Amino acid sequence: MLDSILSLVHETVHTDNIDDALNKIVNWLKSNIDVDACSIYLKHRNSQQLILMATAGLNPEAIGHVKYNPGEGLVGMVAERCGKVVLYEASSHPEYIHFPITGEESFDSFLGLPLMHYRQMLGVIAVHNRAHREFTDKDIAILITVTTQLSSAIYASLRSSSKEVSIQKDDLSTSVYTAVSGARGLVSGVMVQPDINADLNSVEEKVTSDTDTQEVIFMLAVTEVQKEIRISSENMREYIPAEVQALFEVYSLLLADDSLLSGVLERIQSGLFASTALRYTIDDLVAHFNTLRNQYISARAEDIRAIGSMILNRLNSGSGSPIDYPDNCILIGDEINLTQIANVPRNSLKGIICRKGSTMSHAAIVAHSLGIPAVMGVQDLPLENMNGRTAIVDGYIGRILVDPSDEVHKEFQRLIKEEELLFTELENLRDLPAETLDGKSIKLNTNIGVLSEIESTRDVGADGVGLYRTEFSFMLSESFPSEIKQYEKYRKVLKAYAPQPVVMRLLDIGGDKSLPYFLIEEENSFLGWRGIRILLDHPEILITQLRAMLRANINLGNLKLLLPMVSHINEINSFRKYFDLVINELIEEGHDIVVPKLGIMIEVPAAAIQLKAMAKLVDFMSIGTNDLTQYLLAVDRNNAHVASLYDFLHPAVLKLIQKVVQDAREVDMQISVCGEMAGDPRTVIPLLGMGLDSFSMAGASIPGVKWIIRNFTYERTVEILEEILEMNEVEEIKDYLNQILEEKGLGGLIRAGN
């Protein structure tokens, strides 16, 4: 039986037609449980109705016409309970609803189970029999096994088909899709899908005896793509900073890579068409990248696919027909590459939507530089039905609204204008102090990763840099940057902010951050080799970086060093040996070294608990809320199965941070908070109440946080914190903080992204 079930799952996953998949399931269940009828109902995205989508035993004409409202009928009972429902004399049940179109007057025995996917109710599977039939434990076990195994397969089939749209075509309500924010902002526009025909997955296997001609065709396509990349790079030079501009160089390097070119040419010589050889080569390269299970490396797999699509586009149709981009263009696609972005007139491009990708995708990085919203990883967006339709892109929380109704569109236009007014008001705070109504002064520092962020963060009135992520420059390099290269970057940052302090975190790789030239393959990278552990195991990397930082600090003196991922006291002691070694070495070379203050990240619960002991060895501490939350709650926020459980406002997170702040105060230790929590309008209030007076966040968050600080007394934030710490549910805490912000007239800060 298990083999039969697994075979059914395999067939469902690998079918291109959702109707075929659903029909296979109902027919298999009807036969194996031996009932008169088996039916699948899927939940409508907007109306929440359960709609009959497949049946074996009922009139097939009922498909698409039998609909249950939430909680209505026996099928609605199953959905409402999200659990098993077994009934006998079912037609006599008060919730029973008869649909004449099904062709069945009555039935006795009913068994229904929900189709669940990541806590999301997709629909219901129901079996029933006209005559009385006792459902055995084996019957129920089979149905449970099938529903649990097939829910993900059904979800995947829905995601890759247009079925969800086709069952909604008579519904003019707004379709809402949620995913990951790639770049902040809120905009409405018309969706445009470029290069629709350049789909590598659609390339069929073709063979040829004229391999020489296919080689020439392929190399001509490569030459044309190289030219296209150069032109695109020039078109974007005016709008993006140099380090983002360097992403085009990544494309050029990939295009010239021997593993790509030789892989295609070898397959052509074996007798394959150029397009077929290209597809197989790209598939192999992408598969290799994906086995590394790393967000940054996966983003580079996107680049490989982008290059493959560009070459295929040239193989298929030369330069292709020019696209008439609307003035309010929103680019959509599985993945949007750099040249597709560059092809849109700058003033016309308003947003980006990718069905795949992450915050590390080049499309997200460029969108951030251009100041337009981007939403990544919208896996259930049916692209084939989106071109030319209207959408609202909410880059604050990663949300898309397709075909918004007049009312919805009008409301979002109001929000967009409200956001513009809010930003204008926030800009007026630039030169005002971040000070509570009762006079408590707060330092608002910025987090940066690339040099292009310096100007924008200074414009918002940052007091300094609370976190400079040095790993970003390593990620944009083709090899470990030399001491002189690192020195030049660090010197620019320190000089730009002098005399304000700049906290530079030493190279923090591992987890979801990796380097293309220093690959880390682990079963669980977040609990593995990362942060200070790598640096101590590779002192040659650590020493080079320390030398560059200390030299960059000469005659400036605003450098502060931060150690990442510290979990043991001996890691601090071991680091100090190299620290002292480099200082003495540079002094011997004749450099006038100013010894910077040394701090550690409190992002592992072990460090939070041992804070007082560690405080004897360092000068300051910074609470890294992103990882601390992740480790405390045992939640990988990049894992779709559990990401919804990740929340800064979890009572345990708040209580641990409060303990960290109290312990730091008792030993007179300077402590700040950084990460997304520091820039969240809601979480700022309890953090203030804990007594924190130094925050580090994305530059764009500083004006909003300053606005909140200037509208509360410190005493009131303490009261709010005390009330929150008595609450036990995240949603209860969120609702309470939202209410407080609304009452203060600060609701615009949360409405823009919620």
XYZ file of C-alpha atoms in Angstrom, residues 109-734:
626
model
C -21.578 7.365 5.482
C -19.252 10.399 5.278
C -15.546 10.743 6.029
C -13.725 14.046 5.482
C -10.202 15.316 6.166
C -8.589 18.730 5.581
C -5.717 19.275 3.163
C -3.139 21.187 5.207
C 0.073 22.832 3.982
C 2.280 24.737 6.496
C -0.771 25.337 8.743
C -2.661 26.639 5.727
C -5.940 24.923 4.893
C -5.930 24.227 1.144
C -9.185 22.326 0.988
C -10.991 19.118 1.933
C -10.983 15.514 0.734
C -14.289 13.756 1.350
C -15.414 10.169 0.727
C -18.959 8.920 1.151
C -21.134 5.893 0.590
C -24.827 5.660 -0.223
C -25.434 2.592 1.950
C -24.300 2.381 5.561
C -20.600 1.530 5.759
C -18.428 1.589 8.838
C -15.120 3.317 8.162
C -12.365 1.154 9.630
C -9.149 2.330 11.237
C -7.414 1.184 8.051
C -9.716 3.362 5.889
C -9.020 6.387 8.063
C -5.283 5.659 8.167
C -5.154 5.458 4.354
C -6.977 8.778 3.966
C -4.779 10.496 6.577
C -1.618 9.159 4.928
C -2.749 10.297 1.492
C -3.814 13.793 2.606
C -0.602 14.431 4.528
C 1.544 13.164 1.669
C -0.394 14.917 -1.066
C -1.087 18.320 0.455
C 2.354 19.632 -0.545
C 2.051 18.021 -3.980
C -1.351 19.639 -4.543
C 0.026 22.971 -3.372
C 2.962 22.656 -5.779
C 0.645 21.749 -8.658
C -1.604 24.717 -7.903
C 1.405 27.002 -7.704
C 2.728 25.969 -11.093
C -0.639 26.075 -12.882
C -3.265 28.675 -13.667
C -6.020 26.674 -11.996
C -6.322 28.951 -9.015
C -6.999 31.885 -11.336
C -9.421 29.955 -13.537
C -11.684 29.138 -10.614
C -11.701 32.811 -9.751
C -12.369 34.257 -13.196
C -15.940 35.192 -12.293
C -14.705 36.938 -9.154
C -13.568 40.532 -9.443
C -12.175 40.708 -5.901
C -8.537 41.419 -5.190
C -6.080 38.489 -5.132
C -3.471 38.786 -2.395
C -0.076 37.063 -2.471
C 2.491 37.197 0.306
C 6.213 36.432 0.196
C 9.460 38.154 1.206
C 10.290 41.847 1.091
C 13.248 42.496 -1.196
C 13.172 46.310 -1.044
C 10.905 48.642 0.888
C 8.214 50.842 -0.595
C 4.594 50.930 -1.737
C 3.506 51.378 -5.356
C 0.767 50.501 -7.842
C 1.283 49.813 -11.527
C 0.936 47.463 -14.497
C 2.755 44.126 -14.493
C 5.052 43.383 -17.442
C 6.775 40.035 -17.988
C 9.858 40.386 -20.217
C 11.291 37.593 -22.381
C 8.291 35.306 -21.923
C 9.652 32.910 -24.557
C 13.099 32.531 -22.941
C 12.066 29.659 -20.646
C 14.831 27.090 -20.301
C 12.428 24.566 -18.787
C 10.375 24.547 -21.994
C 13.332 23.564 -24.208
C 12.825 20.104 -25.679
C 15.618 17.689 -26.542
C 16.697 18.018 -30.158
C 19.589 16.299 -31.892
C 21.595 17.356 -34.916
C 24.341 16.081 -37.160
C 25.429 19.618 -38.091
C 27.277 20.329 -34.861
C 29.575 22.946 -36.386
C 26.632 25.171 -37.311
C 25.160 24.810 -33.821
C 28.510 25.839 -32.299
C 28.594 28.986 -34.432
C 24.991 29.837 -33.536
C 25.751 29.386 -29.829
C 28.922 31.506 -29.850
C 27.156 34.272 -31.794
C 24.426 34.296 -29.145
C 27.068 34.531 -26.403
C 28.691 37.482 -28.194
C 25.338 39.260 -28.477
C 24.619 38.718 -24.790
C 28.062 40.091 -23.866
C 27.215 43.213 -25.859
C 23.794 43.438 -24.194
C 25.378 43.294 -20.722
C 27.819 46.093 -21.600
C 25.013 48.321 -22.906
C 22.839 47.579 -19.861
C 25.709 48.390 -17.535
C 26.218 51.745 -19.242
C 22.481 52.489 -19.078
C 22.457 51.916 -15.313
C 25.725 53.672 -14.472
C 23.966 56.952 -13.731
C 21.452 55.420 -11.325
C 23.278 52.870 -9.176
C 26.464 53.030 -7.076
C 29.739 51.508 -8.188
C 29.563 48.377 -6.047
C 26.080 47.576 -7.350
C 27.254 48.406 -10.862
C 29.849 45.681 -10.306
C 27.052 43.113 -10.407
C 27.089 43.443 -14.190
C 30.702 42.317 -14.048
C 29.484 39.156 -12.303
C 27.312 38.453 -15.345
C 30.255 38.997 -17.678
C 32.445 36.661 -15.645
C 29.773 33.949 -15.576
C 29.266 34.294 -19.316
C 32.975 33.745 -19.907
C 33.255 30.901 -17.389
C 34.762 27.750 -18.859
C 32.330 25.439 -17.055
C 29.452 27.100 -18.918
C 31.036 27.478 -22.354
C 32.824 24.129 -22.472
C 29.789 22.374 -21.000
C 27.548 23.626 -23.800
C 30.101 23.067 -26.545
C 30.802 19.499 -25.412
C 27.118 18.682 -25.472
C 26.753 20.237 -28.924
C 29.613 18.060 -30.165
C 27.781 15.027 -28.773
C 24.958 15.819 -31.196
C 22.590 18.139 -29.329
C 21.018 21.358 -30.577
C 22.523 24.498 -29.021
C 19.348 25.248 -27.028
C 19.181 21.694 -25.663
C 22.884 21.704 -24.770
C 22.412 25.064 -23.053
C 19.490 23.847 -20.972
C 21.299 20.706 -19.762
C 24.457 22.672 -18.893
C 22.536 25.342 -16.974
C 20.548 22.649 -15.145
C 23.771 20.947 -14.026
C 25.374 24.184 -12.825
C 22.242 25.288 -10.962
C 21.855 21.858 -9.369
C 25.417 22.107 -8.071
C 24.764 25.528 -6.547
C 21.482 24.414 -4.993
C 23.095 21.453 -3.236
C 25.046 23.977 -1.178
C 21.790 25.089 0.499
C 22.905 28.616 1.098
C 20.940 31.800 0.456
C 23.842 33.716 -1.067
C 24.960 30.823 -3.271
C 21.339 30.216 -4.312
C 21.253 33.830 -5.444
C 24.238 33.087 -7.665
C 22.317 30.137 -9.103
C 19.759 32.730 -10.149
C 22.517 34.551 -12.042
C 23.408 31.342 -13.884
C 19.761 30.881 -14.896
C 19.582 34.540 -15.930
C 22.590 34.138 -18.224
C 21.057 30.956 -19.642
C 17.756 32.720 -20.356
C 19.525 35.615 -22.061
C 21.445 33.245 -24.344
C 18.276 31.257 -25.077
C 16.437 34.449 -25.954
C 19.110 35.181 -28.563
C 19.013 31.613 -29.869
C 15.234 31.738 -30.228
C 14.527 35.143 -31.653
C 17.613 37.304 -31.976
C 17.178 40.555 -30.084
C 13.411 39.983 -29.741
C 10.607 42.470 -30.224
C 10.943 45.712 -28.257
C 8.572 45.987 -25.315
C 6.387 49.048 -24.903
C 6.809 49.628 -21.180
C 3.998 51.537 -19.427
C 4.834 54.589 -17.336
C 4.039 52.622 -14.162
C 5.825 49.389 -15.016
C 6.169 46.556 -12.496
C 8.547 43.892 -13.802
C 7.466 40.316 -13.018
C 9.070 36.957 -13.687
C 10.423 33.793 -12.155
C 13.633 35.770 -11.766
C 14.350 39.274 -13.035
C 17.899 39.787 -14.291
C 19.953 42.953 -14.449
C 19.564 43.551 -18.181
C 15.786 43.248 -17.926
C 15.854 45.959 -15.275
C 18.180 48.116 -17.375
C 15.906 47.835 -20.420
C 13.057 49.667 -18.670
C 13.258 53.492 -18.819
C 14.341 54.646 -15.355
C 11.282 56.832 -14.744
C 8.929 54.044 -15.809
C 10.170 51.264 -13.511
C 8.131 51.358 -10.305
C 8.548 47.901 -8.778
C 9.815 44.318 -9.149
C 8.104 40.983 -8.410
C 9.973 37.661 -8.577
C 8.400 34.249 -8.123
C 11.793 32.953 -7.000
C 14.692 34.638 -5.241
C 15.488 36.170 -1.879
C 16.754 39.366 -0.282
C 20.219 38.402 -1.582
C 19.040 38.313 -5.217
C 20.606 40.869 -7.517
C 17.121 42.112 -8.445
C 16.489 42.946 -4.781
C 19.864 44.657 -4.403
C 19.302 46.810 -7.500
C 15.714 47.629 -6.455
C 17.042 48.837 -3.111
C 19.592 51.053 -4.882
C 16.915 52.467 -7.190
C 14.572 53.153 -4.301
C 11.721 51.025 -5.659
C 9.849 48.220 -3.861
C 10.543 44.565 -4.623
C 8.818 41.396 -3.462
C 10.706 38.110 -3.795
C 9.779 34.442 -3.639
C 6.080 34.784 -4.578
C 5.941 31.071 -5.297
C 2.185 30.773 -5.826
C 1.925 33.612 -8.349
C 0.655 32.196 -11.709
C 2.869 34.204 -14.063
C 1.145 33.108 -17.245
C -1.948 35.077 -16.197
C -0.303 38.219 -14.823
C 1.041 40.126 -17.831
C -0.739 43.453 -18.316
C -2.748 43.273 -15.094
C -2.769 45.897 -12.371
C -0.988 45.219 -9.090
C -0.067 46.927 -5.860
C 3.392 46.068 -4.526
C 3.885 46.418 -0.773
C 7.623 46.079 -0.242
C 7.349 46.686 3.488
C 5.999 43.254 4.329
C 6.305 41.432 0.993
C 2.737 41.573 -0.281
C 1.143 41.842 -3.739
C -2.460 42.726 -4.538
C -3.484 41.728 -8.053
C -6.458 43.364 -9.802
C -7.329 45.508 -6.807
C -10.957 46.585 -6.723
C -11.704 50.281 -7.058
C -12.144 50.510 -3.297
C -8.877 48.698 -2.554
C -6.984 50.717 -5.159
C -8.400 53.951 -3.814
C -7.403 52.988 -0.272
C -3.843 52.145 -1.323
C -3.527 55.367 -3.280
C -4.502 57.119 -0.067
C -1.844 55.122 1.804
C 0.776 55.977 -0.820
C -0.010 59.687 -0.485
C -0.098 59.316 3.299
C 3.317 57.670 3.117
C 4.681 60.557 1.021
C 3.334 63.080 3.545
C 4.701 61.005 6.411
C 8.178 60.912 4.862
C 8.046 64.667 4.321
C 7.193 65.133 7.981
C 9.905 62.699 9.051
C 12.508 64.533 6.953
C 11.878 67.605 9.093
C 13.160 65.659 12.112
C 16.628 65.230 10.610
C 18.412 67.830 12.717
C 16.306 67.382 15.858
C 17.614 65.241 18.721
C 16.264 61.752 19.425
C 15.008 62.652 22.880
C 11.983 61.508 24.868
C 9.438 64.027 26.146
C 11.022 63.838 29.609
C 14.544 64.477 28.308
C 16.146 61.017 27.920
C 18.625 61.172 25.038
C 18.897 58.215 22.629
C 21.664 57.458 20.115
C 20.363 56.344 16.713
C 23.046 54.679 14.644
C 22.781 53.075 11.232
C 23.596 49.661 9.822
C 25.439 49.659 6.497
C 26.975 47.026 4.256
C 28.091 48.853 1.121
C 29.686 52.244 0.520
C 26.654 53.496 -1.404
C 24.676 53.627 1.846
C 26.943 56.252 3.418
C 25.321 59.295 1.826
C 21.725 58.171 2.399
C 22.313 57.286 6.062
C 24.035 60.610 6.745
C 21.070 62.386 5.176
C 18.657 60.882 7.738
C 20.683 62.165 10.678
C 22.397 59.016 11.947
C 24.626 59.526 15.000
C 27.172 57.081 13.654
C 27.455 53.526 12.357
C 26.291 50.935 14.862
C 27.039 48.029 12.546
C 29.170 47.944 9.416
C 28.737 44.485 7.882
C 32.156 43.858 6.395
C 31.040 40.573 4.829
C 29.167 42.432 2.063
C 32.372 43.603 0.411
C 33.712 40.033 0.624
C 30.537 38.768 -1.068
C 30.929 41.159 -3.981
C 34.526 40.068 -4.546
C 35.792 37.173 -6.663
C 38.366 36.206 -4.026
C 39.382 37.229 -0.521
C 40.070 40.967 -0.798
C 43.649 41.977 -0.127
C 44.713 44.079 2.850
C 45.000 47.175 0.655
C 41.532 46.653 -0.855
C 40.014 46.252 2.585
C 41.961 49.233 3.901
C 40.598 51.472 1.144
C 36.979 50.543 1.885
C 37.321 50.843 5.672
C 39.140 54.160 5.365
C 36.301 55.621 3.250
C 33.702 54.568 5.805
C 35.641 55.797 8.846
C 36.522 59.084 7.160
C 32.926 59.685 6.002
C 31.595 59.491 9.553
C 34.508 60.914 11.571
C 34.416 61.904 14.353
C 31.244 59.840 14.834
C 31.931 56.233 15.876
C 31.861 53.380 13.388
C 31.347 49.863 14.751
C 32.892 47.422 12.291
C 31.904 43.806 12.691
C 34.623 41.374 11.741
C 33.875 39.030 8.858
C 30.647 37.200 9.717
C 30.056 34.352 7.280
C 28.330 31.023 7.677
C 24.659 30.452 8.318
C 22.844 32.142 5.436
C 25.944 34.083 4.342
C 28.661 32.465 2.278
C 31.343 33.387 -0.213
C 31.514 31.947 -3.738
C 35.222 31.263 -3.245
C 34.963 29.860 0.306
C 32.130 27.361 0.280
C 30.817 25.893 3.518
C 28.756 22.720 3.228
C 27.014 21.680 6.447
C 23.863 19.868 7.510
C 22.865 22.763 9.761
C 24.815 25.877 8.870
C 23.203 28.091 11.524
C 24.511 25.791 14.253
C 27.799 25.167 12.566
C 30.958 26.873 11.403
C 30.305 30.601 11.362
C 31.337 33.976 12.751
C 34.222 34.022 15.213
C 34.643 30.249 14.870
C 35.787 30.583 11.243
C 38.044 33.552 12.003
C 39.856 31.723 14.806
C 40.242 28.627 12.614
C 41.637 30.796 9.812
C 43.866 33.403 11.469
C 45.266 34.415 8.075
C 41.841 35.872 7.207
C 41.458 37.467 10.636
C 44.932 39.023 10.725
C 44.570 40.542 7.243
C 41.273 42.137 8.177
C 42.548 43.434 11.523
C 45.584 45.017 9.867
C 43.369 46.745 7.288
C 40.977 48.060 9.965
C 43.646 49.325 12.347
C 45.571 51.045 9.548
C 42.332 52.656 8.283
C 41.764 54.085 11.766
C 45.088 55.985 11.864
C 44.584 59.732 12.548
C 40.818 59.211 12.782
C 40.288 57.193 15.945
C 36.559 56.477 15.467
C 36.825 52.714 14.922
C 35.169 50.192 17.262
C 35.549 46.452 16.674
C 32.739 43.915 17.076
C 33.114 40.129 17.306
C 30.311 38.033 15.778
C 28.695 34.863 17.133
C 30.593 34.652 20.424
C 29.394 31.772 22.599
C 32.485 30.938 24.738
C 34.747 33.114 26.873
C 37.828 31.448 25.412
C 36.839 32.787 21.972
C 37.360 36.322 23.285
C 40.680 35.380 24.881
C 41.840 33.642 21.698
C 40.886 36.667 19.610
C 42.802 39.020 21.923
C 46.025 37.124 21.230
C 45.749 37.888 17.516
C 44.519 41.417 18.278
C 47.577 42.173 20.411
C 49.858 40.525 17.863
C 48.597 42.753 15.036
C 48.793 45.919 17.173
C 52.406 45.223 18.127
C 53.268 44.306 14.552
C 51.883 47.574 13.178
C 53.598 49.641 15.882
C 56.906 47.964 15.003
C 56.299 48.922 11.366
C 56.073 52.562 12.488
C 52.297 53.072 12.358
C 50.683 55.400 14.891
C 48.024 52.968 16.087
C 45.030 53.987 18.189
C 43.743 50.877 19.937
C 39.962 50.674 19.263
C 37.363 49.583 21.779
C 36.372 45.928 21.505
C 32.836 44.599 21.697
C 30.899 41.379 21.177
C 27.539 40.530 19.666
C 25.025 39.085 22.096
C 23.219 36.867 19.617
C 23.619 33.413 21.156
C 21.656 32.596 24.341
C 24.897 31.308 25.923
C 26.441 34.771 25.625
C 23.307 36.361 27.056
C 23.486 34.101 30.105
C 27.251 34.593 30.584
C 27.153 38.326 29.965
C 28.641 39.386 33.287
C 31.649 37.099 32.898
C 32.244 38.204 29.300
C 31.877 41.862 30.283
C 35.256 41.657 32.071
C 36.982 41.108 28.709
C 35.333 43.703 26.443
C 34.411 47.385 26.311
C 30.870 47.230 24.913
C 28.167 44.843 23.721
C 25.535 44.845 20.986
C 22.392 42.721 21.110
C 21.951 41.034 17.730
C 18.197 40.569 17.787
C 17.885 38.650 14.504
C 19.984 35.648 15.497
C 19.138 35.862 19.203
C 15.450 35.499 18.353
C 16.192 32.673 15.936
C 18.262 30.686 18.426
C 15.994 31.325 21.389
C 12.840 30.233 19.555
C 14.575 27.411 17.631
C 13.186 28.875 14.401
C 14.988 29.223 11.074
C 13.273 32.290 9.628
C 14.331 31.245 6.108
C 12.426 27.958 6.489
C 8.888 28.344 5.178
C 7.671 25.531 7.461
C 8.347 27.526 10.627
C 9.050 31.122 9.565
C 5.697 32.309 10.941
C 6.873 31.342 14.442
C 9.756 33.826 14.257
C 8.770 37.013 16.089
C 10.708 39.620 18.079
C 7.665 40.226 20.267
C 7.563 36.701 21.613
C 7.376 37.088 25.419
C 10.499 34.944 25.887
C 12.517 37.180 23.538
C 11.435 40.330 25.368
C 12.203 38.838 28.778
C 15.662 37.618 27.735
C 16.579 41.007 26.271
C 15.367 42.694 29.456
C 17.629 40.394 31.491
C 20.583 41.177 29.194
C 20.048 44.922 29.648
C 19.696 44.588 33.424
C 22.849 42.464 33.719
C 24.789 44.933 31.555
C 23.652 47.837 33.717
C 24.746 46.030 36.893
C 28.329 45.710 35.600
C 28.349 49.204 34.026
C 28.645 47.793 30.497
C 27.788 49.865 27.417
C 25.094 48.004 25.497
C 23.146 48.739 22.344
C 20.591 46.896 20.244
C 20.829 46.254 16.499
C 18.982 44.286 13.885
C 15.458 44.562 12.538
C 13.990 44.812 16.037
C 15.769 48.120 16.649
C 14.014 49.698 13.666
C 10.526 48.265 14.174
C 8.085 51.010 15.289
C 6.389 48.652 17.737
C 9.416 47.046 19.351
C 11.168 50.376 19.912
C 8.711 51.175 22.724
C 9.488 48.184 24.992
C 13.205 48.479 24.187
C 13.120 52.082 25.406
C 11.308 50.908 28.515
C 14.151 48.488 29.243
C 16.524 51.450 29.471
C 18.362 50.975 26.187
C 19.726 54.283 24.923
C 21.604 53.200 21.786
C 19.903 51.704 18.724
C 21.351 50.653 15.385
C 19.115 50.059 12.369
C 18.689 50.481 8.635
C 19.028 54.150 7.727
C 15.486 54.282 6.340
C 14.099 53.364 9.786
C 15.827 56.187 11.700
C 13.287 58.983 11.033
C 10.344 56.823 12.120
C 12.097 55.630 15.263
C 13.093 59.198 16.112
C 9.460 60.252 15.712
C 8.355 57.602 18.200
C 11.057 58.535 20.718
C 10.035 62.202 20.583
C 6.377 61.354 21.269
C 6.789 59.305 24.466
C 8.175 59.900 27.922
C 10.668 57.361 29.151
C 8.407 56.825 32.157
C 5.493 55.877 29.884
C 7.600 53.320 27.967
C 8.513 51.682 31.281
C 4.809 51.384 32.112
C 4.076 49.893 28.692
C 6.902 47.386 29.101
C 5.564 46.263 32.475
C 2.129 45.702 30.963
C 3.554 43.783 27.999
C 5.614 41.471 30.185
C 2.377 40.271 31.787
C 1.073 39.130 28.370
C 1.614 35.627 27.031
C 0.719 35.844 23.324
C 2.532 37.612 20.486
C -0.681 38.823 18.844
C -1.918 40.266 22.133
C 1.309 42.264 22.460
C 1.164 43.442 18.837
